[in-house]
Coordinates of C-alpha atoms in Angstrom, one line a residue:
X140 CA 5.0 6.4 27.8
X141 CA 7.6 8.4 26.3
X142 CA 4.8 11.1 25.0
X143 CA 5.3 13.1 28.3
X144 CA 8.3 14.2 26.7
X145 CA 7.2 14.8 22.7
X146 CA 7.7 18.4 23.4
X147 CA 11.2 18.1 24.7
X148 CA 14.3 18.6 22.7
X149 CA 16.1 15.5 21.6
X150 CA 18.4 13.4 23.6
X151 CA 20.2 10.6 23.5
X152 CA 19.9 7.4 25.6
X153 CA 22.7 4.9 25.6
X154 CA 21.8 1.4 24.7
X155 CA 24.7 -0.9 24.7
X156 CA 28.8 -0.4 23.6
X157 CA 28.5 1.3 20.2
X158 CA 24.2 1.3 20.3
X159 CA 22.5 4.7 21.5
X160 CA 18.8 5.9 21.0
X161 CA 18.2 9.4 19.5
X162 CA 14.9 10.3 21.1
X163 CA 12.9 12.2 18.9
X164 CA 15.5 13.1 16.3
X165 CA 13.6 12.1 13.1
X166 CA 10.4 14.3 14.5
X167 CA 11.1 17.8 12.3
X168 CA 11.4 15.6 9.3
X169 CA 8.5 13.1 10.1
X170 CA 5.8 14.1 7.9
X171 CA 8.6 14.5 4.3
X172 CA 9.8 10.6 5.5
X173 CA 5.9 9.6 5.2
X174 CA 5.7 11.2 2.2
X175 CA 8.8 9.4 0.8
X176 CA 7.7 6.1 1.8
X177 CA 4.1 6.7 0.2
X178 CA 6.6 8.2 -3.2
X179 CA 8.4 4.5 -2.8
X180 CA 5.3 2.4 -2.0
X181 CA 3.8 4.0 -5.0
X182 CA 6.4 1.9 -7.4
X183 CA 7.3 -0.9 -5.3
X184 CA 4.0 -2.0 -3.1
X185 CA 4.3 -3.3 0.3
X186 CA 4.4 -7.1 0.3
X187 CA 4.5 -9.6 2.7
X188 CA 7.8 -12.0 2.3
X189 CA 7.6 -15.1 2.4
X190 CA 10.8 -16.8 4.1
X191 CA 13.0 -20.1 2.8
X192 CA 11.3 -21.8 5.3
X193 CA 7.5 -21.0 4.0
X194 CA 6.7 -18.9 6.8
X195 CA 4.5 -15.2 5.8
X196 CA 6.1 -12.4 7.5
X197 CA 3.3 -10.4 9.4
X198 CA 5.1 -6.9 8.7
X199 CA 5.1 -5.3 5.4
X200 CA 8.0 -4.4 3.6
X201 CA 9.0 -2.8 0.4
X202 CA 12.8 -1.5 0.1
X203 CA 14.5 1.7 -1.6
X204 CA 17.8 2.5 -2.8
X205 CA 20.4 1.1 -5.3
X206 CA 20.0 -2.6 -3.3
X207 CA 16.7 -4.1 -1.6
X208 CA 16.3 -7.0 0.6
X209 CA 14.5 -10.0 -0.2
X210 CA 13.4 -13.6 0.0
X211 CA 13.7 -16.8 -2.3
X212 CA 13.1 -20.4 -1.5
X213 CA 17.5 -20.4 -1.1
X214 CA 17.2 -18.0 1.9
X215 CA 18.0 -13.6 1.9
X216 CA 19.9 -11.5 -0.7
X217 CA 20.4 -7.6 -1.3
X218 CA 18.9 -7.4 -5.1
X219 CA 19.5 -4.3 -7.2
X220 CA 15.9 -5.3 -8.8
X221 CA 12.4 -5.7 -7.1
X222 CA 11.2 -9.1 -7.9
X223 CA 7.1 -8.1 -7.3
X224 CA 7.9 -5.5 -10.4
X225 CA 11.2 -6.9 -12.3
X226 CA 12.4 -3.0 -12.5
X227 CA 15.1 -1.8 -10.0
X228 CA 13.6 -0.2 -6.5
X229 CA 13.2 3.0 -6.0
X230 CA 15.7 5.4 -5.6
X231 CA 16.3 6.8 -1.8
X232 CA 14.8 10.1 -1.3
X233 CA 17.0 12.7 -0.2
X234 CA 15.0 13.3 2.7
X235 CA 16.0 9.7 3.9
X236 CA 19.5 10.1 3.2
X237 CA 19.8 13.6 4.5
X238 CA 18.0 12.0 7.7
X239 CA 20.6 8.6 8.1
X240 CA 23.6 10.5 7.4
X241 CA 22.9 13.1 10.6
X242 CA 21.5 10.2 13.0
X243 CA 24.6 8.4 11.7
X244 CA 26.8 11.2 12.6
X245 CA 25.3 11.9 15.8
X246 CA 26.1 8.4 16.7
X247 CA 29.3 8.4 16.2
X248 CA 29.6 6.6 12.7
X249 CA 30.3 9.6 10.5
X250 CA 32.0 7.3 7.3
X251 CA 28.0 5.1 7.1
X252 CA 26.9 5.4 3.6
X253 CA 24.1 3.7 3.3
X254 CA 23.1 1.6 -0.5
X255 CA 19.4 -0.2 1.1
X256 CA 16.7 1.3 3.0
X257 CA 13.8 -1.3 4.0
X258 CA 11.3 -0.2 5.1
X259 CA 8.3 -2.3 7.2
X260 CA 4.8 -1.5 7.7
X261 CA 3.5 -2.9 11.2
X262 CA -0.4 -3.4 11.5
X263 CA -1.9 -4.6 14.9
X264 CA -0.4 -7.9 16.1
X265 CA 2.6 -7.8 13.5
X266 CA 6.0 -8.7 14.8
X267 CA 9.9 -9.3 14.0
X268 CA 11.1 -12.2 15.7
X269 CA 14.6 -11.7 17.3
X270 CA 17.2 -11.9 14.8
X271 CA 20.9 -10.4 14.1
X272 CA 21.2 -8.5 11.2
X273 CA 23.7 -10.3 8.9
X274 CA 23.2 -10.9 5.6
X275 CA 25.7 -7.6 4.8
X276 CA 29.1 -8.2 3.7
X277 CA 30.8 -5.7 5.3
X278 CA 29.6 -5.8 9.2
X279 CA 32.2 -2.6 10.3
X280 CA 29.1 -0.7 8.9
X281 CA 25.9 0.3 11.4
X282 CA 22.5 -0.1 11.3
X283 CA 20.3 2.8 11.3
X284 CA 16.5 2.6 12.2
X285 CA 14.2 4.9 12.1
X286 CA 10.3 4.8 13.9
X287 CA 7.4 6.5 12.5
X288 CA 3.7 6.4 13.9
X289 CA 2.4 4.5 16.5
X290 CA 4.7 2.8 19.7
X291 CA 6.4 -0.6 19.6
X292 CA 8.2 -2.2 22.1
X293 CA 12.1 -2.9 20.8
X294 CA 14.2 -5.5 21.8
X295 CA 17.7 -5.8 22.2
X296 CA 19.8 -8.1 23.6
X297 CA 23.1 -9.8 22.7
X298 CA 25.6 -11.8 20.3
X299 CA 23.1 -14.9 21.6
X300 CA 19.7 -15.4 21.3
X301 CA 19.4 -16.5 24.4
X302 CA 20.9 -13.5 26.0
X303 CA 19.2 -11.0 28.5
X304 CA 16.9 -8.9 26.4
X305 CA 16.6 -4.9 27.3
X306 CA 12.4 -4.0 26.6
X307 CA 12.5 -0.5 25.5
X308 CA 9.4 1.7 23.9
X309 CA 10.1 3.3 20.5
X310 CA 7.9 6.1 19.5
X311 CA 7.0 8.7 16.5
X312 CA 10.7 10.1 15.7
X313 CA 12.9 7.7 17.0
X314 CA 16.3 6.7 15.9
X315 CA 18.2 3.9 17.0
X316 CA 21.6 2.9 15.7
X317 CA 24.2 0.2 16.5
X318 CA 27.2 -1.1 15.4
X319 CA 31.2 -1.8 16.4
X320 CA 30.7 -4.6 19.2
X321 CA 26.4 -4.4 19.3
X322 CA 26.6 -5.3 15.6
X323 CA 25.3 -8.9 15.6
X324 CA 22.8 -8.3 18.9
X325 CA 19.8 -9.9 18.4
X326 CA 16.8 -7.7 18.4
X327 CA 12.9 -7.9 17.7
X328 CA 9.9 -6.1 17.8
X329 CA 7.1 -7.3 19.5
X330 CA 3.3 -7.2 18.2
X331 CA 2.2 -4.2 17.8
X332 CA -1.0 -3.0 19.8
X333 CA -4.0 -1.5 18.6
X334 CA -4.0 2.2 18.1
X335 CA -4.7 5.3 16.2
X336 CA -1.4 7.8 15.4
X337 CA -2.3 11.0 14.1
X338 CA -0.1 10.5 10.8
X339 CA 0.2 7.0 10.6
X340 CA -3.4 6.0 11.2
X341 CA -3.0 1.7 12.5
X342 CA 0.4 1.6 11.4
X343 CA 4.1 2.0 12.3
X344 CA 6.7 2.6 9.4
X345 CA 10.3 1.5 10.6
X346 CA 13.1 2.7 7.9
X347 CA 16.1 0.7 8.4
X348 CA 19.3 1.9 6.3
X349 CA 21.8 -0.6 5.5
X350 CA 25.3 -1.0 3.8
X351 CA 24.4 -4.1 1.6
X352 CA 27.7 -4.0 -0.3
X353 CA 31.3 -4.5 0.1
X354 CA 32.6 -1.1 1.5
X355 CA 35.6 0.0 0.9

């Protein structure tokens, strides 16, 4: 367990050709990112989506920032409105933003604005299935994701889904971000175990910011 180390100054673990984990680097700012996402939840509620396909999603999510992602019965889509409320998601805190642009920059992907920040709740036994993260127009653009609360184990593994998968645990503080050639890597969670986090109570909180329109 990578608590052995939650005193130690952050560091950066490489993950693949243009992927890296910042270990720890959310942690000084952990407790205002809860508070944002309780600010968020508190005008767009966590929900779970539906798919196209019919399926309940066992995670959470709600989404801040000028565009959200969502589900219909045509498939996903980046909406500037929040179809549980009809009004237009939250704004993104500063805190968040302040956060993404330095992970960002540390990564190596100084030009990442972000426009959509989802963000999932996990409760015991919730999961994401592996998937690549392309419903974006503009794919030059990262992803950066951000874990709060209790441990998960990530997954990440390659442009197929039938690729050789690296296991690694994420804990409270935790920023990973990919892009250039990891981009399309498929990548999960898997369930979550049973546990108690001093902030977080049963739950994780993953912020993941996104570029959901045409850059420039």
């Amino acid at each position: 367990m990578l608590d052995l180390f939650a005193d130690a100054e952050p560091w950066q673990e490489p993950l693949a050709p243009g992927a890296v984990i910042l270990r720890r680097f959310a942690l000084p700012r952990a407790a205002a990112l809860l508070t944002g996402i309780d600010e968020v939840a508190a005008v767009s509620p966590f929900r779970h989506m539906v798919t196209p396909g019919g399926y309940t999603m066992s995670v959470a999510m709600t989404n801040c920032g000028q565009l959200g992602w969502a589900t219909n019965e045509r498939g996903y889509l980046y909406a500037p409105n929040d179809p549980t409320t009809g009004r237009p998601w939250p704004p993104m805190p500063d805190t968040f933003q302040r956060l993404c642009h330095e992970a960002a920059v540390a990564a190596g992907y100084a030009d990442f604005k972000p426009d959509a920040c989802l963000i999932n709740r996990y409760a015991f036994g919730a999961k994401l299935s592996l998937h690549q993260d392309k419903d974006e127009p503009d794919l030059r653009a990262p992803i950066v994701s951000v874990s709060l609360g209790l441990p998960a184990v990530f997954q990440f593994g390659g442009l197929r889904r039938n690729d050789p998968l690296k296991r690694l645990m994420l804990e409270h503080g935790d920023v990973v971000v990919w892009g250039g050639e990891s981009r399309l890597f498929y990548h999960g969670i898997q369930p979550l175990k049973p546990g108690v986090h001093p902030q977080t109570g049963a739950f994780r909180f993953n912020l993941t910011f996104r570029q959901a329109a045409y850059g420039e």
